[in-house]
Tab-separated table of C-alpha atoms in Angstrom:
chain	number	residue	atom	x	y	z
X	87	MET	CA	16.084	-2.250	8.338
X	88	ALA	CA	15.950	1.550	8.256
X	89	SER	CA	14.263	1.466	4.828
X	90	LEU	CA	11.710	-1.053	6.086
X	91	ALA	CA	10.952	1.097	9.146
X	92	LEU	CA	10.461	4.173	6.945
X	93	SER	CA	8.192	2.234	4.587
X	94	ILE	CA	6.086	1.139	7.581
X	95	LEU	CA	5.909	4.738	8.842
X	96	ALA	CA	4.890	6.133	5.438
X	97	SER	CA	2.290	3.407	4.861
X	98	SER	CA	0.819	3.961	8.331
X	99	LEU	CA	0.546	7.698	7.695
X	100	ILE	CA	-1.594	6.937	4.641
X	101	PHE	CA	-4.286	5.484	6.930
X	102	ILE	CA	-4.000	8.470	9.287
X	103	ILE	CA	-4.426	10.894	6.377
X	104	PHE	CA	-7.508	9.001	5.185
X	105	LYS	CA	-8.889	9.216	8.732
X	106	LEU	CA	-8.386	12.992	8.720
X	107	TYR	CA	-10.223	13.393	5.390
X	108	THR	CA	-13.574	13.029	7.124
X	109	ARG	CA	-12.696	15.572	9.797
X	110	PHE	CA	-11.592	18.197	7.257
X	111	LYS	CA	-14.294	17.386	4.670
X	112	VAL	CA	-11.863	16.316	1.976
X	113	ASN	CA	-13.318	14.782	-1.200
X	114	THR	CA	-11.629	11.378	-1.142
X	115	LEU	CA	-11.842	10.587	-4.870
X	116	PHE	CA	-10.340	13.873	-6.038
X	117	ALA	CA	-7.712	13.820	-3.269
X	118	ILE	CA	-6.641	10.348	-4.461
X	119	VAL	CA	-6.323	11.604	-8.039
X	120	THR	CA	-4.282	14.608	-6.831
X	121	ASN	CA	-2.110	12.310	-4.741
X	122	TYR	CA	-0.944	10.373	-7.794
X	123	PHE	CA	0.094	13.539	-9.622
X	124	VAL	CA	2.012	14.680	-6.524
X	125	ALA	CA	3.639	11.268	-5.979
X	126	SER	CA	4.760	11.191	-9.600
X	127	SER	CA	6.191	14.720	-9.326
X	128	VAL	CA	8.133	13.812	-6.167
X	129	GLY	CA	9.679	10.857	-7.978
X	130	LEU	CA	10.700	13.009	-10.929
X	131	MET	CA	12.254	15.641	-8.660
X	132	ARG	CA	14.275	13.015	-6.798
X	133	TYR	CA	15.552	11.301	-9.922
X	134	LYS	CA	19.176	12.206	-10.540
X	135	GLY	CA	19.754	10.199	-13.702
X	136	GLU	CA	19.980	11.529	-17.235
X	137	THR	CA	17.201	9.447	-18.790
X	138	SER	CA	14.872	11.572	-20.906
X	139	PHE	CA	11.123	11.167	-20.806
X	140	PHE	CA	11.234	9.667	-24.309
X	141	GLU	CA	13.504	6.858	-23.099
X	142	VAL	CA	11.230	5.791	-20.237
X	143	PRO	CA	8.877	3.723	-22.490
X	144	GLU	CA	11.954	1.761	-23.580
X	145	LYS	CA	12.769	0.696	-20.020
X	146	PRO	CA	12.201	-3.044	-19.384
X	147	TRP	CA	9.857	-2.199	-16.510
X	148	PHE	CA	7.675	0.352	-18.342
X	149	LEU	CA	4.788	-1.989	-19.216
X	150	GLY	CA	4.793	-3.238	-15.633
X	151	THR	CA	4.399	0.295	-14.277
X	152	PHE	CA	1.408	0.916	-16.530
X	153	ILE	CA	-0.284	-2.238	-15.262
X	154	LEU	CA	0.581	-1.304	-11.661
X	155	GLY	CA	-0.868	2.179	-12.190
X	156	ILE	CA	-4.179	0.658	-13.244
X	157	LEU	CA	-4.088	-1.715	-10.271
X	158	PHE	CA	-3.442	1.190	-7.878
X	159	ILE	CA	-6.560	3.034	-9.003
X	160	VAL	CA	-8.740	-0.086	-9.152
X	161	VAL	CA	-7.669	-1.463	-5.756
X	162	PHE	CA	-8.045	1.926	-4.012
X	163	ASN	CA	-11.614	2.154	-5.308
X	164	LEU	CA	-12.365	-1.460	-4.401
X	165	MET	CA	-11.148	-0.732	-0.871
X	166	ALA	CA	-13.515	2.233	-0.666
X	167	MET	CA	-16.466	0.183	-1.962
X	168	ALA	CA	-15.700	-2.724	0.375
X	169	SER	CA	-15.405	-0.394	3.366
X	170	GLN	CA	-18.843	1.035	2.623
X	171	LYS	CA	-20.614	-2.279	1.935
X	172	VAL	CA	-19.032	-4.822	4.295
X	173	GLY	CA	-17.206	-2.620	6.792
X	174	VAL	CA	-13.743	-1.319	7.503
X	175	ALA	CA	-12.761	-4.307	9.667
X	176	VAL	CA	-13.348	-6.884	6.933
X	177	THR	CA	-11.628	-4.693	4.345
X	178	SER	CA	-8.609	-4.146	6.586
X	179	VAL	CA	-8.214	-7.879	7.148
X	180	ALA	CA	-8.499	-8.567	3.415
X	181	THR	CA	-5.883	-5.930	2.607
X	182	LYS	CA	-3.260	-6.929	5.160
X	183	MET	CA	-3.670	-10.692	4.745
X	184	SER	CA	-2.676	-10.192	1.107
X	185	PHE	CA	1.002	-10.477	2.055
X	186	VAL	CA	0.449	-14.250	1.727
X	187	ILE	CA	0.446	-13.828	-2.068
X	188	PRO	CA	3.973	-12.325	-2.400
X	189	VAL	CA	5.214	-14.826	0.200
X	190	ILE	CA	3.977	-17.738	-1.955
X	191	PHE	CA	5.302	-15.902	-5.012
X	192	GLY	CA	8.787	-15.681	-3.468
X	193	ILE	CA	8.819	-19.388	-2.576
X	194	LEU	CA	7.685	-20.553	-6.028
X	195	LEU	CA	9.670	-18.176	-8.227
X	196	TYR	CA	12.848	-17.539	-6.254
X	197	ASN	CA	13.008	-20.793	-4.260
X	198	GLU	CA	13.140	-18.833	-1.029
X	199	GLU	CA	13.359	-21.086	1.997
X	200	LEU	CA	11.113	-20.784	5.015
X	201	GLY	CA	12.195	-22.533	8.201
X	202	THR	CA	9.747	-23.849	10.762
X	203	ILE	CA	10.082	-20.784	12.988
X	204	LYS	CA	9.327	-18.400	10.101
X	205	VAL	CA	6.330	-20.492	9.059
X	206	ILE	CA	4.991	-20.211	12.616
X	207	GLY	CA	5.676	-16.461	12.477
X	208	ILE	CA	3.695	-16.084	9.242
X	209	LEU	CA	0.757	-18.073	10.656
X	210	LEU	CA	0.806	-15.889	13.773
X	211	ALA	CA	0.878	-12.848	11.486
X	212	LEU	CA	-2.384	-13.947	9.862
X	213	ALA	CA	-3.966	-14.366	13.294
X	214	ALA	CA	-2.520	-11.014	14.406
X	215	VAL	CA	-4.018	-9.127	11.475
X	216	TYR	CA	-7.403	-10.743	12.071
X	217	PHE	CA	-7.606	-10.009	15.804
X	218	ALA	CA	-6.132	-6.496	15.455
X	219	ALA	CA	-8.875	-5.595	12.952
X	220	LEU	CA	-11.804	-7.106	14.890
X	221	LYS	CA	-14.496	-4.737	16.123
X	222	GLU	CA	-16.878	-5.284	19.006
X	223	SER	CA	-19.922	-5.153	16.772
X	224	ALA	CA	-20.376	-8.134	14.503
X	225	ILE	CA	-20.591	-7.482	10.789
X	226	LYS	CA	-23.342	-9.457	9.062
X	227	PHE	CA	-23.341	-9.844	5.330
X	228	LYS	CA	-24.340	-12.311	2.644
X	229	LYS	CA	-21.833	-14.681	1.079
X	230	SER	CA	-22.019	-12.669	-2.140
X	231	ALA	CA	-20.594	-9.698	-0.228
X	232	LEU	CA	-17.313	-11.617	0.114
X	233	ILE	CA	-16.570	-10.823	-3.537
X	234	LEU	CA	-15.332	-7.303	-2.763
X	235	PRO	CA	-12.975	-8.313	0.084
X	236	ALA	CA	-11.706	-11.174	-2.092
X	237	LEU	CA	-10.909	-8.741	-4.901
X	238	VAL	CA	-9.165	-6.389	-2.439
X	239	PHE	CA	-7.150	-9.345	-1.132
X	240	LEU	CA	-6.109	-10.449	-4.613
X	241	GLY	CA	-5.443	-6.915	-5.881
X	242	SER	CA	-3.276	-5.901	-2.928
X	243	GLY	CA	-1.337	-9.157	-3.106
X	244	VAL	CA	-0.761	-8.866	-6.850
X	245	ILE	CA	0.553	-5.301	-6.377
X	246	ASP	CA	3.090	-6.437	-3.761
X	247	ALA	CA	4.135	-9.486	-5.789
X	248	SER	CA	4.492	-7.369	-8.948
X	249	LEU	CA	6.664	-4.832	-7.137
X	250	LYS	CA	8.926	-7.656	-5.970
X	251	TYR	CA	9.132	-9.144	-9.481
X	252	LEU	CA	9.969	-5.838	-11.147
X	253	GLN	CA	12.476	-4.932	-8.424
X	254	GLU	CA	14.185	-8.316	-8.676
X	255	ILE	CA	14.317	-8.628	-12.455
X	256	HIS	CA	14.249	-5.230	-14.092
X	257	ILE	CA	14.966	-2.230	-11.877
X	258	LYS	CA	18.374	-0.807	-11.020
X	259	GLU	CA	18.582	1.019	-7.699
X	260	GLU	CA	19.286	4.342	-9.399
X	261	ASP	CA	16.014	3.916	-11.333
X	262	TYR	CA	13.828	3.594	-8.212
X	263	PRO	CA	12.714	7.259	-8.254
X	264	ILE	CA	11.844	7.283	-11.970
X	265	PHE	CA	10.203	3.860	-11.673
X	266	SER	CA	8.031	5.011	-8.764
X	267	ALA	CA	7.226	8.247	-10.589
X	268	THR	CA	6.128	6.312	-13.678
X	269	VAL	CA	3.877	4.000	-11.642
X	270	PHE	CA	2.155	6.979	-10.045
X	271	ALA	CA	1.978	8.812	-13.377
X	272	SER	CA	0.107	5.840	-14.843
X	273	ALA	CA	-2.325	5.917	-11.924
X	274	ALA	CA	-2.654	9.694	-12.302
X	275	PHE	CA	-3.525	9.288	-15.981
X	276	ILE	CA	-6.284	6.799	-15.137
X	277	GLY	CA	-7.479	9.135	-12.380
X	278	LEU	CA	-7.544	12.027	-14.838
X	279	LEU	CA	-9.841	10.061	-17.129
X	280	ILE	CA	-12.168	9.439	-14.187
X	281	THR	CA	-12.129	13.157	-13.346
X	282	VAL	CA	-13.090	14.053	-16.921
X	283	PHE	CA	-16.275	12.006	-16.554
X	284	LYS	CA	-16.970	13.738	-13.229
X	285	ALA	CA	-16.056	17.262	-14.372
X	286	ALA	CA	-19.184	18.928	-12.990
X	287	GLU	CA	-18.743	17.267	-9.577
X	288	PHE	CA	-15.037	18.161	-9.639
X	289	ARG	CA	-15.737	21.879	-10.086
X	290	ALA	CA	-18.338	21.820	-7.317
X	291	LYS	CA	-16.410	19.831	-4.689
X	292	TYR	CA	-12.692	20.444	-5.273
X	293	ASN	CA	-11.487	22.828	-2.548
X	294	ILE	CA	-8.300	23.820	-0.719
X	295	ASN	CA	-8.685	21.021	1.839
X	296	THR	CA	-8.905	18.451	-0.953
X	297	LEU	CA	-5.759	19.908	-2.542
X	298	ILE	CA	-3.818	19.811	0.745
X	299	GLY	CA	-5.109	16.317	1.483
X	300	GLY	CA	-4.013	15.122	-1.953
X	301	ILE	CA	-0.544	16.656	-1.589
X	302	ALA	CA	-0.003	15.099	1.858
X	303	LEU	CA	-1.182	11.710	0.649
X	304	GLY	CA	0.976	11.904	-2.472
X	305	VAL	CA	4.203	12.561	-0.567
X	306	VAL	CA	3.798	9.696	1.912
X	307	ASN	CA	2.417	7.396	-0.789
X	308	TYR	CA	5.546	7.883	-2.887
X	309	PHE	CA	7.913	7.164	-0.011
X	310	SER	CA	5.931	4.091	1.085
X	311	ILE	CA	6.727	2.506	-2.299
X	312	TYR	CA	10.257	3.888	-2.567
X	313	PHE	CA	11.357	2.614	0.837
X	314	LEU	CA	9.617	-0.741	0.289
X	315	LEU	CA	11.716	-1.223	-2.841
X	316	LYS	CA	14.825	-0.334	-0.837
X	317	ALA	CA	13.819	-2.776	1.914
X	318	LEU	CA	13.469	-5.599	-0.623
X	319	GLN	CA	17.212	-5.258	-1.274
X	320	ASN	CA	17.945	-6.353	2.292
X	321	ASP	CA	20.626	-9.061	2.344
X	322	THR	CA	19.468	-10.420	5.694
X	323	LEU	CA	15.713	-10.694	5.108
X	324	ASN	CA	14.133	-12.355	2.080
X	325	SER	CA	11.030	-10.905	0.439
X	326	SER	CA	8.726	-13.171	2.492
X	327	SER	CA	10.107	-11.711	5.707
X	328	VAL	CA	10.000	-8.135	4.391
X	329	PHE	CA	6.336	-8.321	3.350
X	330	THR	CA	5.339	-10.070	6.578
X	331	ILE	CA	7.057	-7.550	8.831
X	332	ASN	CA	5.823	-4.635	6.714
X	333	ASN	CA	2.136	-5.551	6.758
X	334	VAL	CA	1.916	-6.730	10.359
X	335	ALA	CA	3.850	-3.715	11.658
X	336	ILE	CA	1.531	-1.372	9.743
X	337	VAL	CA	-1.506	-2.906	11.460
X	338	MET	CA	0.190	-2.631	14.845
X	339	PHE	CA	1.437	0.921	14.326
X	340	THR	CA	-1.815	2.286	12.894
X	341	THR	CA	-3.703	0.723	15.812
X	342	LEU	CA	-1.447	2.524	18.283
X	343	LEU	CA	-1.714	5.795	16.331
X	344	GLY	CA	-5.493	5.439	16.361
X	345	ILE	CA	-5.425	5.211	20.154
X	346	ILE	CA	-3.075	8.166	20.571
X	347	LEU	CA	-4.413	10.536	17.917
X	348	PHE	CA	-8.107	9.653	17.699
X	349	GLU	CA	-8.806	8.017	21.084
X	350	GLU	CA	-10.109	4.889	19.381
X	351	LYS	CA	-11.338	2.129	21.684
X	352	ILE	CA	-9.297	-1.072	21.530
X	353	SER	CA	-10.886	-4.318	22.705
X	354	PRO	CA	-9.030	-7.143	24.496
X	355	LYS	CA	-9.061	-9.075	21.207
X	356	ASN	CA	-7.363	-6.123	19.490
X	357	TRP	CA	-4.655	-6.055	22.160
X	358	GLY	CA	-4.214	-9.793	21.669
X	359	GLY	CA	-3.729	-9.145	17.965
X	360	ILE	CA	-1.065	-6.534	18.674
X	361	ALA	CA	0.767	-8.989	20.961
X	362	LEU	CA	0.643	-11.652	18.248
X	363	ALA	CA	1.940	-9.099	15.733
X	364	VAL	CA	4.998	-8.333	17.867
X	365	THR	CA	5.661	-12.055	18.346
X	366	SER	CA	5.314	-12.814	14.632
X	367	ILE	CA	7.687	-9.998	13.659
X	368	ILE	CA	10.344	-11.347	16.014
X	369	LEU	CA	9.929	-14.910	14.709
X	370	VAL	CA	10.008	-13.932	11.025
X	371	ALA	CA	12.847	-11.429	11.362
X	372	PHE	CA	15.169	-13.560	13.474
X	373	GLY	CA	13.934	-17.120	12.892
């Protein structure tokens, strides 16, 4: 449970760091690219094995990390586009509801059992994420605008399900640091290609705040994945429970941090969502 709690903390800090980017005038795109280089470096520094760089492509999980790296870059950018076009609330709901995909994945592939209480907990989790993300102002958009949130939903869910698959089938615990480093290195490589096409903008807008923002994001980003992998080894909770608790707790914790750190206004519906989140976590964890 300690690994799960640390994964929740690290993932929540990612949202806080993004929130601070606006205040400190950080260039989000270039900070994200920097973050992947930093996250990869942290993984390499923490790896205590003797595997050489030339042996990494021979690992059974190498192709998976390359695909995940691409997904990381694509989904991050889709989240940014969706936030700008349909609003942060809709995007947040789409992202956090994606835990349904790895839950279904776990049931179909690993025959994981879900009792009645856990099913109720998961349904409450969906309601909790929705109400916790609601804003007072209604967001109006055309049906075609649902494409972006749908892609964010699918992308986030595929990332979580892929992490579970690779962790279950291919990765030894001692390889977690090098695995995480390789995933982030793949994303960094894709980000580098993007930067090449934006070289003029990079020279004009990359500053010390963007560097610091990228470093901070990279460190917490790495540990959010590392501790999630550790949490998936839990003998008490199956992957369905881990993903449910992880995503709902992140919504709850980031909401509370928003109140404390940024004095964000929380509506009665938001508080109802937080209450449902607590209830769902208890039902899924102990049901």
